[in-house]
PDB file of C-alpha atoms in Angstrom:
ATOM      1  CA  UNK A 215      43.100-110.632-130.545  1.00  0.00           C
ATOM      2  CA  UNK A 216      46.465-109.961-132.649  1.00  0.00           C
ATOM      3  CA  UNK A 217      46.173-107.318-135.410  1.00  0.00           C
ATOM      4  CA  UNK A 218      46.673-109.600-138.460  1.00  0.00           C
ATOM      5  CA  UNK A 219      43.876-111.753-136.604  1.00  0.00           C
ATOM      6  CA  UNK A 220      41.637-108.667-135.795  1.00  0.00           C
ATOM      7  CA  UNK A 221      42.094-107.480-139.577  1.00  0.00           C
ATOM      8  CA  UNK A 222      41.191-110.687-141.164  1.00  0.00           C
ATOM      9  CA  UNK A 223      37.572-110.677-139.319  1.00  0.00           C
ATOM     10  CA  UNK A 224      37.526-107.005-140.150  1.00  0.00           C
ATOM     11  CA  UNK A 225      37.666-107.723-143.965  1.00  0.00           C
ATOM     12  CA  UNK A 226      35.567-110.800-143.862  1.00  0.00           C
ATOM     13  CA  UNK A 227      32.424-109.314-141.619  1.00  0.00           C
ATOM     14  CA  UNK A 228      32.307-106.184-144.250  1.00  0.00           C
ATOM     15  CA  UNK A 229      32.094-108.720-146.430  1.00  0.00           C
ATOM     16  CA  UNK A 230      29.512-110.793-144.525  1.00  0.00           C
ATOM     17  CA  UNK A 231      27.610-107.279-143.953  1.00  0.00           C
ATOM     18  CA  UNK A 232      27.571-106.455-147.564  1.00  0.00           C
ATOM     19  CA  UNK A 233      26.500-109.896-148.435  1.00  0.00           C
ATOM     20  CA  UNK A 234      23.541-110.502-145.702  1.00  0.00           C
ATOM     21  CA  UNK A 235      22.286-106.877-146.278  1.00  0.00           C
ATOM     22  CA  UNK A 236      22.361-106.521-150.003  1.00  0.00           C
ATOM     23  CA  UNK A 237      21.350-110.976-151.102  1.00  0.00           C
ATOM     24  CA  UNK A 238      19.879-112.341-148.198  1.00  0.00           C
ATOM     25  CA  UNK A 239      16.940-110.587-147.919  1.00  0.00           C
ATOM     26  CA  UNK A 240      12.906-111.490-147.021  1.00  0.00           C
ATOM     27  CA  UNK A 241      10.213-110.122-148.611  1.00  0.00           C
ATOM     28  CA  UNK A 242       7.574-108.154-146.473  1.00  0.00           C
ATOM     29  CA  UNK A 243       4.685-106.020-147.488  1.00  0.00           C
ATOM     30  CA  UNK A 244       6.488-103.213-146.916  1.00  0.00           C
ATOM     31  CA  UNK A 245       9.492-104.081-148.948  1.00  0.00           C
ATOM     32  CA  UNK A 246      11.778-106.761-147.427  1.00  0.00           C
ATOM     33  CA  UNK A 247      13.822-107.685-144.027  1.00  0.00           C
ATOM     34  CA  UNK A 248      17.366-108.440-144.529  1.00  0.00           C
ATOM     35  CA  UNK A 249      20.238-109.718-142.192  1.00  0.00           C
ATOM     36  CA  UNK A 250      22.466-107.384-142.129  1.00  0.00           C
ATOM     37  CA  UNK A 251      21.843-105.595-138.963  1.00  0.00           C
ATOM     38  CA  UNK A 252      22.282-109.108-136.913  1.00  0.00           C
ATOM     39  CA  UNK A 253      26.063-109.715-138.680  1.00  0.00           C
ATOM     40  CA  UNK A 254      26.662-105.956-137.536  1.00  0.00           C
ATOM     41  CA  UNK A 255      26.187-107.102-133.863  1.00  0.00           C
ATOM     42  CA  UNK A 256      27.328-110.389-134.339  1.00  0.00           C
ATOM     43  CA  UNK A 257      30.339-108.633-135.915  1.00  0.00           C
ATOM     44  CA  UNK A 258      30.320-106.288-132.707  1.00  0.00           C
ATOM     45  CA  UNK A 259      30.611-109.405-130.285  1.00  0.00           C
ATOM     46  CA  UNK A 260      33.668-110.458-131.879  1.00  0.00           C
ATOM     47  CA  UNK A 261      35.615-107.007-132.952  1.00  0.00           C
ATOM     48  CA  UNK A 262      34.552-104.487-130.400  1.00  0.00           C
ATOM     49  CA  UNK A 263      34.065-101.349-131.302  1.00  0.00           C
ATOM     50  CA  UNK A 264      36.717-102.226-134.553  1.00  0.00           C
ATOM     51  CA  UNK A 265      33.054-103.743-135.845  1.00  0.00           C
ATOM     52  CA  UNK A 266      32.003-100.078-136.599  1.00  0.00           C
ATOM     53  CA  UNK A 267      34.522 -99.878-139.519  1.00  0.00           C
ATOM     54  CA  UNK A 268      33.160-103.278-141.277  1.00  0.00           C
ATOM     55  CA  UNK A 269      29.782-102.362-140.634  1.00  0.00           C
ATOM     56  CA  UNK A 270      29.860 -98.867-142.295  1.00  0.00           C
ATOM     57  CA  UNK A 271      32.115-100.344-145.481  1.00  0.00           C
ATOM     58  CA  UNK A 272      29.692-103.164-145.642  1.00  0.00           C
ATOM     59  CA  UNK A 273      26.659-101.625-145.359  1.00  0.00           C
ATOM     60  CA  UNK A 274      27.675 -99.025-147.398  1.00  0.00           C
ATOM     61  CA  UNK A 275      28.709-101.425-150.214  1.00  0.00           C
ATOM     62  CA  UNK A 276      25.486-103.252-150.323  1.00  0.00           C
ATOM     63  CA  UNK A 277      23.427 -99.472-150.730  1.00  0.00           C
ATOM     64  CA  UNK A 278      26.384 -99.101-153.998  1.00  0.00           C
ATOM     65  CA  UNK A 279      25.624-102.518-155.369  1.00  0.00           C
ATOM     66  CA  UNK A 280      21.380-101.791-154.717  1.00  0.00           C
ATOM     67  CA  UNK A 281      21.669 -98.743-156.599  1.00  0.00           C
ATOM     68  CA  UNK A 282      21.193 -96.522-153.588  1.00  0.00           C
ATOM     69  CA  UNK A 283      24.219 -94.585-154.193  1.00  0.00           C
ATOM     70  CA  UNK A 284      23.022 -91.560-152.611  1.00  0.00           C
ATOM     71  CA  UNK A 285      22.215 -93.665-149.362  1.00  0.00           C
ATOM     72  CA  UNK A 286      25.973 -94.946-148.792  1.00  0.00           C
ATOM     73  CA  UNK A 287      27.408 -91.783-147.171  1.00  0.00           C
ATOM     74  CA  UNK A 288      24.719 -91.452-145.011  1.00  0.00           C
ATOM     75  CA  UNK A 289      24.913 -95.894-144.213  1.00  0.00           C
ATOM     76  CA  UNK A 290      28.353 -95.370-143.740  1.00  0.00           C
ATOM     77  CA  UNK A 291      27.919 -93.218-141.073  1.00  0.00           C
ATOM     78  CA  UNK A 292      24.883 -94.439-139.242  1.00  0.00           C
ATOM     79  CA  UNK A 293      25.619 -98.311-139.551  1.00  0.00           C
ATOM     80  CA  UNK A 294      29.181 -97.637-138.478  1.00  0.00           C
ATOM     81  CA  UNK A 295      28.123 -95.660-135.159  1.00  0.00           C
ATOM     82  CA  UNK A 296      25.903 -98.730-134.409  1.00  0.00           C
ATOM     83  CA  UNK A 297      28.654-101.478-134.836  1.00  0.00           C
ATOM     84  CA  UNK A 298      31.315 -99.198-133.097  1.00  0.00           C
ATOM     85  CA  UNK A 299      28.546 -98.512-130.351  1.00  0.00           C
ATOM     86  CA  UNK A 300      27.344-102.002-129.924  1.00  0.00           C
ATOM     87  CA  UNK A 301      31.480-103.259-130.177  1.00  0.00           C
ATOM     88  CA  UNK A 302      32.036-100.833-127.334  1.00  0.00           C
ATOM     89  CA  UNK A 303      29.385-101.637-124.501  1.00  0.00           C
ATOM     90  CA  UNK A 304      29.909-105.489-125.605  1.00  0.00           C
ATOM     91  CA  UNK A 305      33.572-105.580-125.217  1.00  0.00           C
ATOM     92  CA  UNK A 306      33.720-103.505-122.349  1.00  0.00           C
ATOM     93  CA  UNK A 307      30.831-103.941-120.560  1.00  0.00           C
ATOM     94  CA  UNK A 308      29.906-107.104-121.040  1.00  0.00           C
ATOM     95  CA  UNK A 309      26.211-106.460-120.282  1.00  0.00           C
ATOM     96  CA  UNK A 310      23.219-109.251-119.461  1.00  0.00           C
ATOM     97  CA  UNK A 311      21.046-110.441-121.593  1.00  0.00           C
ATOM     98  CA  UNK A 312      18.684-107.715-120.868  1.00  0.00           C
ATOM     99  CA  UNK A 313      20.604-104.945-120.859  1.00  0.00           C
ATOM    100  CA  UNK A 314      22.106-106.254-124.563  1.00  0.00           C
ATOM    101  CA  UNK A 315      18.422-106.344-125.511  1.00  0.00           C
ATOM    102  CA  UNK A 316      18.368-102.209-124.460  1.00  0.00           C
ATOM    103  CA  UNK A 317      21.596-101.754-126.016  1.00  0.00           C
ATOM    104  CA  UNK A 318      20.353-102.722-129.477  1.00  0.00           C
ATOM    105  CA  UNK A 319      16.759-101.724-129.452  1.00  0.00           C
ATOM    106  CA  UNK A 320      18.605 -98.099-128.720  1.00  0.00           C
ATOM    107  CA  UNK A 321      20.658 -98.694-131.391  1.00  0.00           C
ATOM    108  CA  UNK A 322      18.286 -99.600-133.783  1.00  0.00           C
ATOM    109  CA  UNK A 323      15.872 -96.842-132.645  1.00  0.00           C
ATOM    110  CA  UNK A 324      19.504 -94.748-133.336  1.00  0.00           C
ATOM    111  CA  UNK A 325      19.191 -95.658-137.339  1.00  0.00           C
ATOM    112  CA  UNK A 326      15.220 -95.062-137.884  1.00  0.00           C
ATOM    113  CA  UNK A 327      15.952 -92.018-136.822  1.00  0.00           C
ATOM    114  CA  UNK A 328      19.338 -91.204-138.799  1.00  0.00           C
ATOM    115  CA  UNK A 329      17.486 -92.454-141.362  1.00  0.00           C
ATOM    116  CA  UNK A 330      14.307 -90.557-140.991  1.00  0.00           C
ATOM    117  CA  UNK A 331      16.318 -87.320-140.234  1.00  0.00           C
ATOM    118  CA  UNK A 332      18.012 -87.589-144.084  1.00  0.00           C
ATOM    119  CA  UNK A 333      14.617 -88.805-145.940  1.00  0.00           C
ATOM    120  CA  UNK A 334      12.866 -86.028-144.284  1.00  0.00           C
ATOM    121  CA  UNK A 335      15.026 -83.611-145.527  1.00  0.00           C
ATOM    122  CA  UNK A 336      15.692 -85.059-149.450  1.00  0.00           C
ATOM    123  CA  UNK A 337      11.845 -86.136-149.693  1.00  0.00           C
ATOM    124  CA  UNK A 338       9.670 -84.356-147.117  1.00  0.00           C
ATOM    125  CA  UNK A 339       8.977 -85.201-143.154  1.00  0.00           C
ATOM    126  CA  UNK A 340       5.814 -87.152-145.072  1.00  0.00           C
ATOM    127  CA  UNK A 341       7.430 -89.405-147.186  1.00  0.00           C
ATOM    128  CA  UNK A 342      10.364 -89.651-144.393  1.00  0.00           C
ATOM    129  CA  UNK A 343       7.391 -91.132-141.939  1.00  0.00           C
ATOM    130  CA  UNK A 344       6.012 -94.069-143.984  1.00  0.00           C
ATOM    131  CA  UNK A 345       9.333 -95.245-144.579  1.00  0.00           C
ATOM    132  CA  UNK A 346      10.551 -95.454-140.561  1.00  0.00           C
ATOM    133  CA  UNK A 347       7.710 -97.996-140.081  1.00  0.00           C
ATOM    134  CA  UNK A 348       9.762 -99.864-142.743  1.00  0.00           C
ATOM    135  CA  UNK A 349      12.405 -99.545-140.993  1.00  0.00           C
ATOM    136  CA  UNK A 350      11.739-100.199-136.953  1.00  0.00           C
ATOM    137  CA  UNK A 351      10.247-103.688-139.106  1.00  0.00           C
ATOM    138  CA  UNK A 352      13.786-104.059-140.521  1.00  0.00           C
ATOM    139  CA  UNK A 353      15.528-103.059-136.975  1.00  0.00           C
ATOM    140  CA  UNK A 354      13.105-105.245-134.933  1.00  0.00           C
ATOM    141  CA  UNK A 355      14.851-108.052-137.379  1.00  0.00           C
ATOM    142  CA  UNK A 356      18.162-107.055-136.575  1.00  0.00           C
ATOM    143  CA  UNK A 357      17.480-107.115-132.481  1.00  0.00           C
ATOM    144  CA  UNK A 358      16.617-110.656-132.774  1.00  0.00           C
ATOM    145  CA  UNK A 359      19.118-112.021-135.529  1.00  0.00           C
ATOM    146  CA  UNK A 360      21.126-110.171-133.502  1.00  0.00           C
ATOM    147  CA  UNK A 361      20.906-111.473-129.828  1.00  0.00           C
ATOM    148  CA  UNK A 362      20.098-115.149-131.525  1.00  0.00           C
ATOM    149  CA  UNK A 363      23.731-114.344-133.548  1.00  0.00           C
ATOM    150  CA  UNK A 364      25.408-113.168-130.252  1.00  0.00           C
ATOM    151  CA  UNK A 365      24.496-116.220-127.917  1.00  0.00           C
ATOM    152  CA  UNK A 366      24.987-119.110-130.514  1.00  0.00           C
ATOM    153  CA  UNK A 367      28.132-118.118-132.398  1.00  0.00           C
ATOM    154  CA  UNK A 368      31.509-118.966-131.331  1.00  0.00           C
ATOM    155  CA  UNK A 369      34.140-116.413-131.031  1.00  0.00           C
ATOM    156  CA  UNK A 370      31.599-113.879-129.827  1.00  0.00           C
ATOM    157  CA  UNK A 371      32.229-112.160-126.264  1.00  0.00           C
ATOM    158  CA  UNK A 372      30.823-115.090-124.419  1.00  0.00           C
ATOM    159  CA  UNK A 373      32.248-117.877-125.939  1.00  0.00           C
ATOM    160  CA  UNK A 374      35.999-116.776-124.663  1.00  0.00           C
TER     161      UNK A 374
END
């Protein structure tokens, strides 16, 4: 892929991310499920580990437009690992189905714990606790919009 190519996906996927994670969202009894996660990978299947910058700008940009201001460093960071990460071992490895599956239950497994690390130490280890089940409900989402993403989109890894 050519740079003004790779830099036009770039800018639309953070803009996909920031859309799917902060609009397109399903409510839960535990708050709601959004698609974010799965345009991270999908984003990952097309941009290699380039998808890490778009994810942590888009991610990060739907916690600023939520109102979870204090979040967005800490998205940034942990959402951007997991599209660089996934972008990587995609590109490069170009693993089976099952091994894909691995990849991003890691990765998700990766942000409950980023996640649970920084609530644990702003609200208590408590607090931090009952909101991971939240979110393994929220990564569980992103596995499968996710894989679903990866195998039926054009453009990805296995389409070329």
């Amino acid at each position: 892929m050519n740079h003004a190519k790779r830099l036009t996906y770039s800018g639309l996927f953070a803009a996909l991310i920031m859309v799917s994670t902060a609009y397109l969202k399903f409510p839960t009894t535990l708050g709601y499920i959004h698609l974010g996660d799965g345009v991270i990978f999908l984003s990952s299947a097309v941009l290699g580990p380039y998808a890490g910058l778009c994810a942590g700008v888009g991610s990060a940009l739907a916690d600023l437009l939520a109102g979870y201001t204090l979040y967005a460093p800490v998205t940034f960071a942990i959402k951007g690992i997991m599209g660089a990460a996934a972008g990587y071992f995609l590109l490069k490895k170009r693993p089976a189905f099952l091994s894909k599956l691995l990849l991003l239950l890691l990765l998700e497994g990766f942000m409950v714990l980023g996640y649970l690390v920084f609530e644990a130490v702003l609200y208590g280890f408590e607090a931090a606790l009952s909101s991971a089940l939240f979110n393994c409900i929220q990564g569980a989402a992103g596995v499968l919009i996710g894989l679903i993403a990866i195998h039926t989109v054009p453009g990805t890894i296995l389409h070329q």
